[in-house]
Coordinates of C-alpha atoms and ligand atoms in Angstrom, one line a residue:
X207 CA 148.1 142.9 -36.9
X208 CA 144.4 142.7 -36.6
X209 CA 142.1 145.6 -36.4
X210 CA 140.9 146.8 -33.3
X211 CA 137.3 146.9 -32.9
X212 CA 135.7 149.1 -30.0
X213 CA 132.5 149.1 -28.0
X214 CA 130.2 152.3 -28.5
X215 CA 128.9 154.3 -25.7
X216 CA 128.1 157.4 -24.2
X217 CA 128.4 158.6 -27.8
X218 CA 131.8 157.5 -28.2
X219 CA 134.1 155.0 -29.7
X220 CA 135.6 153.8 -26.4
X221 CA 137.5 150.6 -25.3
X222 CA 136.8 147.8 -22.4
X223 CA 137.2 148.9 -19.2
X224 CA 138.6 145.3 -19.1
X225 CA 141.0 146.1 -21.6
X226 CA 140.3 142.2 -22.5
X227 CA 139.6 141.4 -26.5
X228 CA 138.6 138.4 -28.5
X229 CA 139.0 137.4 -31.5
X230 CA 136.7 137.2 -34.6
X231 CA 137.9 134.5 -37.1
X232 CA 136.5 134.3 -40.9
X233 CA 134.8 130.2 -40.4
X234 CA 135.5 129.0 -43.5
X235 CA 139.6 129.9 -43.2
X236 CA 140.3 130.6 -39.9
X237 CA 143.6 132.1 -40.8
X238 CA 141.8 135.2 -41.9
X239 CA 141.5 136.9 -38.7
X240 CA 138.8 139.8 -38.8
X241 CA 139.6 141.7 -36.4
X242 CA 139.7 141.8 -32.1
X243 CA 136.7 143.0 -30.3
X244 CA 136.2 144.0 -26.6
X245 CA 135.3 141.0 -24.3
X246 CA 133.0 143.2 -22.2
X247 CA 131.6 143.3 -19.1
X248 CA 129.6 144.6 -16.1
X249 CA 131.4 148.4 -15.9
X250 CA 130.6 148.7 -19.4
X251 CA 127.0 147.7 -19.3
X252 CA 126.7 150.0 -16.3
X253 CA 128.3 153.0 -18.6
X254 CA 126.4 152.2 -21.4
X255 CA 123.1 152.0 -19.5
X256 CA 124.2 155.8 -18.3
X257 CA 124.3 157.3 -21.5
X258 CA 121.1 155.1 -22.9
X259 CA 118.8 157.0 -20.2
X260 CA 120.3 160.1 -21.8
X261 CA 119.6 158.9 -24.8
X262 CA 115.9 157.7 -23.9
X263 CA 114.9 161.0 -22.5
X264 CA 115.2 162.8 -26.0
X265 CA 114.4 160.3 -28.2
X266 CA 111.2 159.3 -26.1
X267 CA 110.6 163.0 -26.9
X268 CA 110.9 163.0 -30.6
X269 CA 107.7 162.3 -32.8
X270 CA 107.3 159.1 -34.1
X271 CA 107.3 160.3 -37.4
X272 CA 110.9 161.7 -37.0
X273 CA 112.3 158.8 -35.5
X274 CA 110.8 156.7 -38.8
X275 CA 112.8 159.2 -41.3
X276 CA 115.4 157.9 -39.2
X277 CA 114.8 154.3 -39.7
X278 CA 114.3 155.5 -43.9
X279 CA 117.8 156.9 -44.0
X280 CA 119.4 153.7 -42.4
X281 CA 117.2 151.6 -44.8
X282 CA 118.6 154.2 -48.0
X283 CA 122.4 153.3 -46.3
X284 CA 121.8 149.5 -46.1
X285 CA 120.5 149.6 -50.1
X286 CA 123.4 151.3 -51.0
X287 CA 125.9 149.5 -49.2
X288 CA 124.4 146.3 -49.6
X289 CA 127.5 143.9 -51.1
X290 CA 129.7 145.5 -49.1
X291 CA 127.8 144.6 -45.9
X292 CA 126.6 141.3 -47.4
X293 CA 130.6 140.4 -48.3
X294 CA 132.1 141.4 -44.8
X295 CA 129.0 139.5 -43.2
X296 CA 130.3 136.0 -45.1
X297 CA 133.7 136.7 -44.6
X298 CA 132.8 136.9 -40.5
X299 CA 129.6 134.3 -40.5
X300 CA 130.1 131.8 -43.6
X301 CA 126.8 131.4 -45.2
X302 CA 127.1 132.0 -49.2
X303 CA 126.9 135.8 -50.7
X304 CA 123.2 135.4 -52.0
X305 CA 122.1 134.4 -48.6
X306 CA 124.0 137.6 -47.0
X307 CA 122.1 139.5 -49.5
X308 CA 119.2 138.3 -48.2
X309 CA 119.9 139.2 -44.6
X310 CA 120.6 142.6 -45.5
X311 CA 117.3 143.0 -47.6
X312 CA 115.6 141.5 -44.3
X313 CA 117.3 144.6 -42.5
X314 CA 115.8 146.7 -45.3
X315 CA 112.9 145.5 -45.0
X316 CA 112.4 145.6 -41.4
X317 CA 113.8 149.6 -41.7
X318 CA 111.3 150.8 -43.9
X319 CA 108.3 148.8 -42.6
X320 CA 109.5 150.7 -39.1
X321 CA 110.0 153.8 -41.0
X322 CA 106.2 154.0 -42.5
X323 CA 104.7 152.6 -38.3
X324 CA 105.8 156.0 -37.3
X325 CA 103.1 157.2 -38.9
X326 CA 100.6 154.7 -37.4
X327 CA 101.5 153.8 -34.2
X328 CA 97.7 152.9 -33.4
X329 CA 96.2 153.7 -30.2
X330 CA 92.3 153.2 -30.1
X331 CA 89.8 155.5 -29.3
X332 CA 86.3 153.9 -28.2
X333 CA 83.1 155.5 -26.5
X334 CA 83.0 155.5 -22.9
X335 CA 80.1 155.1 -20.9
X336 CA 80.0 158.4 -19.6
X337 CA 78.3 161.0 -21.2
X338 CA 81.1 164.3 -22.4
X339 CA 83.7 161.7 -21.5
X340 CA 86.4 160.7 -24.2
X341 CA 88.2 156.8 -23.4
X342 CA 91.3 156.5 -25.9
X343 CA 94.3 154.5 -25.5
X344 CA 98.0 155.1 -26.7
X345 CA 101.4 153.7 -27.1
X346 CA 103.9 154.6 -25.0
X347 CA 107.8 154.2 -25.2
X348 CA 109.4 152.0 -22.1
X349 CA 112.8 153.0 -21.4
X350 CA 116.1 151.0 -22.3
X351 CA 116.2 148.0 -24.6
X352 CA 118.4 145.2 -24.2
X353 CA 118.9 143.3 -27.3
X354 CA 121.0 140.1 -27.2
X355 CA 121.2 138.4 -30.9
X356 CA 122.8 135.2 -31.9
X357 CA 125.4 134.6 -35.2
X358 CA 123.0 133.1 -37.9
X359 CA 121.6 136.7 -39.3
X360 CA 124.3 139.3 -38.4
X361 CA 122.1 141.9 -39.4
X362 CA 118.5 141.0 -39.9
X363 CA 117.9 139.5 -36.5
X364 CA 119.8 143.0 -35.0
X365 CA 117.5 145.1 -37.0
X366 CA 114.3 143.3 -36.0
X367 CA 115.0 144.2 -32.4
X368 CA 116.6 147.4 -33.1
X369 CA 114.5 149.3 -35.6
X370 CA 110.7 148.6 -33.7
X371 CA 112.1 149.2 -30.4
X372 CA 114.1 152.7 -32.2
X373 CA 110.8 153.6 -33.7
X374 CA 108.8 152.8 -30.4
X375 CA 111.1 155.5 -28.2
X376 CA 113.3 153.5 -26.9
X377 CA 116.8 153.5 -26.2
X378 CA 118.8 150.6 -26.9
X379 CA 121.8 148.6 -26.1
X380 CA 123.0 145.4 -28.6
X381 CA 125.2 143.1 -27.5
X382 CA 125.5 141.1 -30.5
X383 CA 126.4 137.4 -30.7
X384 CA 131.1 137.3 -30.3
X385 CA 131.1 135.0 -33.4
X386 CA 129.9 138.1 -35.3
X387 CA 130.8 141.6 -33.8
X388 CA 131.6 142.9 -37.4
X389 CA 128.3 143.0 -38.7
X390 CA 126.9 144.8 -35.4
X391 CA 129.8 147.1 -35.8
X392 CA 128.7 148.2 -38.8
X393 CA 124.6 148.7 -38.4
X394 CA 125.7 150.8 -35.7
X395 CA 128.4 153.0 -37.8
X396 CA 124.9 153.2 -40.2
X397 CA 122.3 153.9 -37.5
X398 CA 125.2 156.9 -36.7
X399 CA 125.5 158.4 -40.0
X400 CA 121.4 158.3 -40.9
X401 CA 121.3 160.6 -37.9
X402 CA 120.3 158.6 -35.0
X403 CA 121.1 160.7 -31.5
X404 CA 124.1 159.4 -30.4
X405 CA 122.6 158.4 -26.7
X406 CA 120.2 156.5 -27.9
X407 CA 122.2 153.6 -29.6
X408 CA 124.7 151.5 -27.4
X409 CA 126.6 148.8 -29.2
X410 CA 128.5 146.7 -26.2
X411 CA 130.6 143.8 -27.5
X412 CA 131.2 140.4 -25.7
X413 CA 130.3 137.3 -24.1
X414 CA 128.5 135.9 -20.7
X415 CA 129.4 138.5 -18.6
X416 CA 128.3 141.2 -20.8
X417 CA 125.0 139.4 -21.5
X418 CA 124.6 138.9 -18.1
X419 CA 125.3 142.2 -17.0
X420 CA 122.8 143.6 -19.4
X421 CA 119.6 141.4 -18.2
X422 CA 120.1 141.8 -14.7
X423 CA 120.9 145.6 -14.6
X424 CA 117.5 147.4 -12.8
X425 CA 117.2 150.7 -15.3
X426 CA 117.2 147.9 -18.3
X427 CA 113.3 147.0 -18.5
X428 CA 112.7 145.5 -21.5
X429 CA 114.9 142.0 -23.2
X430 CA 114.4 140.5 -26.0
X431 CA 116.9 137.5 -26.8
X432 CA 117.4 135.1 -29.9
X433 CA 119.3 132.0 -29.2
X434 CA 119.5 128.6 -27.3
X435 CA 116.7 127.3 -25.1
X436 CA 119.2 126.8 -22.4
X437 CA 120.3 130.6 -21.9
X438 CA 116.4 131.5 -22.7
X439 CA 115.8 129.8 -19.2
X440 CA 118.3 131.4 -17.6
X441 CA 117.3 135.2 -18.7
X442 CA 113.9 134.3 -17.9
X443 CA 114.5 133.4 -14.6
X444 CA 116.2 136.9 -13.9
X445 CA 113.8 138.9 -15.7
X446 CA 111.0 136.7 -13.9
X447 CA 112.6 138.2 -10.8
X448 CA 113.1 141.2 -11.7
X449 CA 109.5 141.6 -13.4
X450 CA 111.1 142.5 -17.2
X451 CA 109.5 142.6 -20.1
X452 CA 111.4 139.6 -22.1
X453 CA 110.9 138.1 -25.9
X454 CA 112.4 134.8 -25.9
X455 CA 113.1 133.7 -29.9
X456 CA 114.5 130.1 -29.3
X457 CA 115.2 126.4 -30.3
X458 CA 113.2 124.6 -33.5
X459 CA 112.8 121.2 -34.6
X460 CA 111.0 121.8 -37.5
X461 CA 109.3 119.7 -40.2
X462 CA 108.6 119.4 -43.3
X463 CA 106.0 116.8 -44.5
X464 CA 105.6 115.3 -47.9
X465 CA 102.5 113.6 -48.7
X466 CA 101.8 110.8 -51.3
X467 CA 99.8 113.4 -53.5
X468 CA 103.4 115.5 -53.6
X469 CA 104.9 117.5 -56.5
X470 CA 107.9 115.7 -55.4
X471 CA 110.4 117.8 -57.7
X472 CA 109.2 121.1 -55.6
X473 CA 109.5 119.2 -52.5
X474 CA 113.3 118.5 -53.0
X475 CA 114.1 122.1 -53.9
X476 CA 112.3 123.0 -50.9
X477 CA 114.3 119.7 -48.6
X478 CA 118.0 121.0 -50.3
X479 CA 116.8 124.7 -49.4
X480 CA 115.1 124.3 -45.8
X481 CA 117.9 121.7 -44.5
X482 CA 120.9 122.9 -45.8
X483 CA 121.0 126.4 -46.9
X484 CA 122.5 128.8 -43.8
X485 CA 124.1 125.1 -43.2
X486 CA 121.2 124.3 -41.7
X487 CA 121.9 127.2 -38.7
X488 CA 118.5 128.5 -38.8
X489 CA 116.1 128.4 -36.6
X490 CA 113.5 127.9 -38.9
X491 CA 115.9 124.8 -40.5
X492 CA 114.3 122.0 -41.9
X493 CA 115.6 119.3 -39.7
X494 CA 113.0 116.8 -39.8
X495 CA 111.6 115.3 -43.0
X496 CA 108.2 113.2 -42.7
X497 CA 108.0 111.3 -45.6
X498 CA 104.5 109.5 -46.8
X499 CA 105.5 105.5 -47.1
X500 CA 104.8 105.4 -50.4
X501 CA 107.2 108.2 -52.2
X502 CA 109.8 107.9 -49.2
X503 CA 112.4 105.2 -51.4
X504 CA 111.7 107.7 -54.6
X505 CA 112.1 110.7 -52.8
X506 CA 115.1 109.8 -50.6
X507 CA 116.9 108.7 -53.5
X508 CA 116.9 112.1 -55.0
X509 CA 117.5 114.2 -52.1
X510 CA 120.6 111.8 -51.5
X511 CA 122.0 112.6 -55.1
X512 CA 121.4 115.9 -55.0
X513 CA 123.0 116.6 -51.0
X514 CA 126.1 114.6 -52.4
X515 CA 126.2 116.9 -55.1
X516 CA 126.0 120.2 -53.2
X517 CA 129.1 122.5 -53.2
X518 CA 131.2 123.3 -49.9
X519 CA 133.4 125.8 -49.7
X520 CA 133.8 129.8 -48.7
X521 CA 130.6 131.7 -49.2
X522 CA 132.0 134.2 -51.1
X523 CA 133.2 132.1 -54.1
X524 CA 130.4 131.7 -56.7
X525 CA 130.2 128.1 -56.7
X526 CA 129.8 127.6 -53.3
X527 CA 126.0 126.2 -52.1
X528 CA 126.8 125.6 -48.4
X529 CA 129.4 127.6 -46.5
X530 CA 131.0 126.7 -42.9
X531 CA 129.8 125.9 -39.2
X532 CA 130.3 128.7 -37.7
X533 CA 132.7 127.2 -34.8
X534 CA 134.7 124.6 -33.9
X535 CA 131.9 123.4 -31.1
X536 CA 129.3 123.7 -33.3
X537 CA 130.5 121.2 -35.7
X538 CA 131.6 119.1 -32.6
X539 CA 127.9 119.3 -31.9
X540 CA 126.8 117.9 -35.3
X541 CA 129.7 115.3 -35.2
X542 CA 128.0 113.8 -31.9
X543 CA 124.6 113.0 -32.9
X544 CA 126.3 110.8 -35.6
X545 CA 127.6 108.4 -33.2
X546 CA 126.3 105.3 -33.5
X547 CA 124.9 105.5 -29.8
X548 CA 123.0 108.1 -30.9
X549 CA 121.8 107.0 -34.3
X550 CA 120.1 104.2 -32.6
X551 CA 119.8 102.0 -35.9
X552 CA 119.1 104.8 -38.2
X553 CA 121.3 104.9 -40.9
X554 CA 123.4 107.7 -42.5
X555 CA 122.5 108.0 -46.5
X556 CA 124.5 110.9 -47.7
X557 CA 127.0 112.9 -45.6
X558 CA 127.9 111.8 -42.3
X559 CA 131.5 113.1 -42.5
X560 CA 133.7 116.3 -42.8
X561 CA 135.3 117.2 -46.1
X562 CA 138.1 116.2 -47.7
X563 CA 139.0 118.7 -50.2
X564 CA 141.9 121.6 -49.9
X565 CA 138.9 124.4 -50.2
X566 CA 137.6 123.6 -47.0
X567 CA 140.7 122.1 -45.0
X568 CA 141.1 125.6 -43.0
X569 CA 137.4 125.9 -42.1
X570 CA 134.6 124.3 -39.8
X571 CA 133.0 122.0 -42.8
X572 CA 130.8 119.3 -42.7
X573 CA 129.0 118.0 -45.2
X574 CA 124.8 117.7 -45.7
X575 CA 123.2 115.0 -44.0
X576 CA 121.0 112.9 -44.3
X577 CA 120.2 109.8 -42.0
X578 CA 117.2 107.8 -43.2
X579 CA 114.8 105.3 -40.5
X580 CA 115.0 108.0 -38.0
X581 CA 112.7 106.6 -34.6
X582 CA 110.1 109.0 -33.9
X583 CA 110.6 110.6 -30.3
X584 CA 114.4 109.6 -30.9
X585 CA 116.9 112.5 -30.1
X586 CA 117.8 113.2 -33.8
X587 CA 114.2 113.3 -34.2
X588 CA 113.6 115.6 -31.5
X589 CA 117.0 117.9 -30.6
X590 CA 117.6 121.0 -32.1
X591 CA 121.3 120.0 -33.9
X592 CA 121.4 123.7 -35.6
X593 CA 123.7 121.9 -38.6
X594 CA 123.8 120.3 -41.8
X595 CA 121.7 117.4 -40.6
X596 CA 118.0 116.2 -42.4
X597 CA 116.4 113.3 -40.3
X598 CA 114.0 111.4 -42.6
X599 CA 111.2 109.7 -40.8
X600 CA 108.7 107.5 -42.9
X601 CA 105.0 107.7 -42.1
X602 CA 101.7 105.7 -43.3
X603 CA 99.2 108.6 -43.2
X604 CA 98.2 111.8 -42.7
X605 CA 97.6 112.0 -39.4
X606 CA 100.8 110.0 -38.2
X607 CA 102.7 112.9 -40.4
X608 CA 101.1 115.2 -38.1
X609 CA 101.5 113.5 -34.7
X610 CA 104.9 113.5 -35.8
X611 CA 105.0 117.1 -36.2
X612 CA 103.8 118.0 -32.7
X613 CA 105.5 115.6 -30.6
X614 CA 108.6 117.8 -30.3
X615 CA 108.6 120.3 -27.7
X616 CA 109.6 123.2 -30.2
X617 CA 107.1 124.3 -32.3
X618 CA 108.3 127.4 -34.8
X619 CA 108.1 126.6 -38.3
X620 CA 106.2 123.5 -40.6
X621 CA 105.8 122.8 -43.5
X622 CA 103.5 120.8 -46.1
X623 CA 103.7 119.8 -49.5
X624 CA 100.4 118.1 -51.7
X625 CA 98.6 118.8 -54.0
X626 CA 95.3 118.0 -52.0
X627 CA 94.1 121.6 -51.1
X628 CA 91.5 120.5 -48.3
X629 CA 94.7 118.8 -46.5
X630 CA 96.9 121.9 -46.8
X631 CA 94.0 123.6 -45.0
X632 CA 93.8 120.6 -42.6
X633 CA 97.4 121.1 -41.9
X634 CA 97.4 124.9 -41.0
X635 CA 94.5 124.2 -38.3
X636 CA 96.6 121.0 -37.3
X637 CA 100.2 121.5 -36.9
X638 CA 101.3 123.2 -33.9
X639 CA 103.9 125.7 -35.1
X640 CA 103.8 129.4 -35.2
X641 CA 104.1 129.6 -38.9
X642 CA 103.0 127.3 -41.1
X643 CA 104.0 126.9 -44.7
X644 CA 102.5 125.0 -47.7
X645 CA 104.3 123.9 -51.0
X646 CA 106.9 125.6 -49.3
X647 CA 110.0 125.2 -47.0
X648 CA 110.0 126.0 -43.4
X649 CA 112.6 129.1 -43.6
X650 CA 111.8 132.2 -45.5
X651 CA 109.8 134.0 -43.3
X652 CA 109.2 137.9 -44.5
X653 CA 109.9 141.1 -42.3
X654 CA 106.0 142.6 -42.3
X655 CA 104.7 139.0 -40.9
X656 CA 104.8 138.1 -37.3
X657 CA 107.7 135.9 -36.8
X658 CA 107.9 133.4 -33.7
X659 CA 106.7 129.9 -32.3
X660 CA 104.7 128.3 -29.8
X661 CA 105.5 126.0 -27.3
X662 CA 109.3 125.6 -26.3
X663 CA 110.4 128.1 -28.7
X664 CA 109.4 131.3 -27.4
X665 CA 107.6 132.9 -24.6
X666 CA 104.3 134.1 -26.3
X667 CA 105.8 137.6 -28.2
X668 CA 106.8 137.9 -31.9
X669 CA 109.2 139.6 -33.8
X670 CA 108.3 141.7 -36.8
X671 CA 105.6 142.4 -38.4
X672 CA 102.6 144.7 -36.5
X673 CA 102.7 142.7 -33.0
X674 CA 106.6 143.6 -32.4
X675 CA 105.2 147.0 -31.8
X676 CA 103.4 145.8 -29.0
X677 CA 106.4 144.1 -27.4
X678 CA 108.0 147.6 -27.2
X679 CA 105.6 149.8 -26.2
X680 CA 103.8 150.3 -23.3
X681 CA 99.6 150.7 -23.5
X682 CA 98.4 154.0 -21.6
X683 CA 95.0 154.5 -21.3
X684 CA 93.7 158.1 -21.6
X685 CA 90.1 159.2 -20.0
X686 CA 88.9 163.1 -20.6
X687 CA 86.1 164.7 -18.9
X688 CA 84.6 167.2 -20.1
X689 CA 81.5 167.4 -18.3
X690 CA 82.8 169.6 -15.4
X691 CA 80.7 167.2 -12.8
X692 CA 81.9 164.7 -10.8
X693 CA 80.7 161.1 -12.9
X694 CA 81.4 157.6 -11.3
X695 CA 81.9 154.8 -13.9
X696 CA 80.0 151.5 -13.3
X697 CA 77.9 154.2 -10.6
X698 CA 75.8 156.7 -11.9
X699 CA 75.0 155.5 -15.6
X700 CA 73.5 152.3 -13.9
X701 CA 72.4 153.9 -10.9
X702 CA 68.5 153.1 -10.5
Ligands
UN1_1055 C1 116.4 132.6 -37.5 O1 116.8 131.6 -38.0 O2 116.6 132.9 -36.3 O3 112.5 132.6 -41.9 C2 115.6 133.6 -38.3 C3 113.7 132.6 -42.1 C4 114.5 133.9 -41.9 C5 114.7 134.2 -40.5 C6 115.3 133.1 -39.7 N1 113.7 135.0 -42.6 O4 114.2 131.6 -42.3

């Protein structure tokens, strides 16, 4: 019998009010069950948002500096539990062990760069135009935090929200992505033990209804969500109503371009890495690959060899390269944008099927893709397919490379490789994209740099970095007069 799993609130271990689960299957065998988890919904959200204004009015309270030794103990507990965390996160997500490793380090990361802002926290302090009069402004914490994550970084994504908006004063409530409850489970068993108040930290497991509940409930001011364009719409039309603070972290379509000039050798480490590693379930994926005309036979010729030769297979096996889809549907998904309707004449060079090997018969497999002669403007050249799937799409120049780029309405990550240094620099005034790498893929972004896009991708607000600290505190402004007189700004200093 599988484990049962429970939601945490009001500072306890406590069950549905449903008394509904769901299961949590391991995607690469779906025999291994994980455990059950509670399928949530609006009484819990309502309890949970009980205790986390308990929780708000003490930790709002406590110095910054406190609540960053905090964060440092949860980032001493990740370090030391590391593989554990990093094998129970394949087992529940798929992607291989090194990459889990690296999701956890993100949390890290994130936990001490929080840790040490506690310290900072800038305000600003600036003359005012009074005489004995002191202007200054200061952060502030909001109130609740509702923080809906998706299933491709268990942990990091989690500890992005979590750990700034911690750090910041707030309370908070998670409601992590069902396909991996584990993972959440466990950064809040460690949030726990490193001493966090127990009000302060919600952990509310489930679907729709759940995430539902959570945006729409009044005491919750502040949302930040990661995950598809369509539900970003549909939270920012009730936090539009509701006037809510809302970070929207959505859907990609991102590029990589590689000129004539290319180290093409780098190039197709950084094509394997950006389109396939995570099984191309990032949102940072590299899912478009613009090709100069005059490498594109040589270069597509290697990237085909080495995609056929990648290694499928459960995560937490050494050989493995590219682990599972993480669900039935989203292979589905993948599977439909290589019908032929859809394909439009482009034509599928490596891949284009599921698996046949005994490894991978009890999981959601599919192996790397690559469909050459991909249409500009064409729907594998513009949807966001969050798989296994690299369109190619051949260019003459520089400039069509970058039209290409910016014809999609996402616009989070790019990427250019040459060897021409005035065109890299060309590139990161040109491409319209939030980050922008060169000689380098378009995932790997790092924890202490700003991480979001423009255009269809987010609303405006990044995660991590110094501006996250913005999205979860509130500016007050601070004026002192000390001059014991009645003094008019904009009045008497001007006054003639
Ligand atoms: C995501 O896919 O939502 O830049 C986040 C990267 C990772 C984060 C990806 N550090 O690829």
């Amino acid at each position: 019998m599988a484990k049962t799993f429970k939601n945490f609130i009001g500072g306890k271990w406590v069950a549905p009010v449903s008394g509904r689960y769901f299961q949590n299957r391991n995607p690469a065998d779906t025999r291994d069950v994980i455990g059950r988890f509670p399928d949530s919904g609006a009484a819990d959200i309502a309890a949970a948002v009980k205790s986390a204004q308990a929780g708000f009015e003490l930790w709002s309270r406590t110095p910054a500096p406190l609540r960053g030794d905090v964060l440092r103990r949860v980032g001493d507990i990740l370090v030391a539990r590391k593989e554990e965390i990093a094998d129970a996160m394949t087992r529940e997500m798929g992607k291989v062990l090194a990459e889990t490793r690296g999701d956890v380090q993100e949390g890290i990361d994130t936990a001490y760069y929080a840790a040490t802002e506690g310290r900072r926290l800038f305000g600003r302090t600036v003359p005012s135009e009074l005489r004995r009069k002191w202007a200054m402004s200061v952060r502030r914490p909001i109130g609740i935090a509702g923080l809906i994550t998706p299933f491709n970084f268990p942990m990091a994504i989690p500890t992005w929200k979590a750990f700034p908006a911690l750090l910041s004063g707030n309370s908070v409530i998670l409601k992590p992505s069902e396909d991996v409850p584990h993972t959440a489970h466990l950064l809040v068993e460690i949030l726990l033990e490193a001493g966090l108040p127990e009000q302060v930290i919600q952990l509310v497991h489930g679907g729709e209804a759940a995430g539902r509940a959570l945006v729409s409930h009044p005491r919750v001011p502040v949302i930040s969500f990661t995950g598809s364009s369509s539900t970003g719409s549909a939270i920012g039309e009730v936090c539009g109503r509701m006037h809510k603070r809302l970070s929207l972290e959505m859907g990609g379509k991102n590029a990589m371009i590689v000129m004539d000039d290319a180290d093409l050798s780098l190039a197709l480490d950084g094509a394997l890495w950006g389109a396939f590693g995570t099984t191309g379930q990032r949102c940072t994926a590299t899912s478009r690959l613009i090709v100069h005309r005059k490498v594109h036979d040589r270069f597509v010729a290697r990237l085909v060899d080495a995609a056929e030769r990648l290694v499928l297979g459960d995560g937490r096996e050494s050989r493995t390269q590219v682990g599972p889809l993480i669900h039935a549907a989203a292979r589905d998904k993948v599977e439909g944008y290589l019908d032929p309707a859809v394909l439009q004449g482009a034509s599928v060079v490596s891949g284009g099927s599921r698996p046949r090997s005994a490894r991978t018969a009890n999981g959601f497999f599919y192996r790397p893709t690559v469909i050459d002669g991909v249409k500009p403007g064409s729907r594998l050249a513009t949807e966001e397919i969050f798989g296994p799937v690299l369109s190619v799409i051949r260019v003459g120049s520089y400039e069509q490379a970058v039209r290409v780029n910016n014809e999609v309405q996402y616009g989070l990550s790019s990427s250019i490789y040459t060897g021409n240094v005035n065109l890299a620099f060309r590139a990161l005034e040109d491409l319209q994209n939030g980050i922008t790498y060169v000689n380098a893929p378009t995932i790997g972004a790092e924890a202490h740099l700003p991480f979001g896009g423009v255009k269809q991708t987010g609303n405006g607000h990044r995660e991590g970095g110094w501006e996250v600290f913005d999205f979860y505190s509130e500016t007050k402004v601070c004026y002192v007069d000390f001059s014991g007189a009645l003094q008019r700004a904009q009045i008497d200093t001007y006054d003639v």
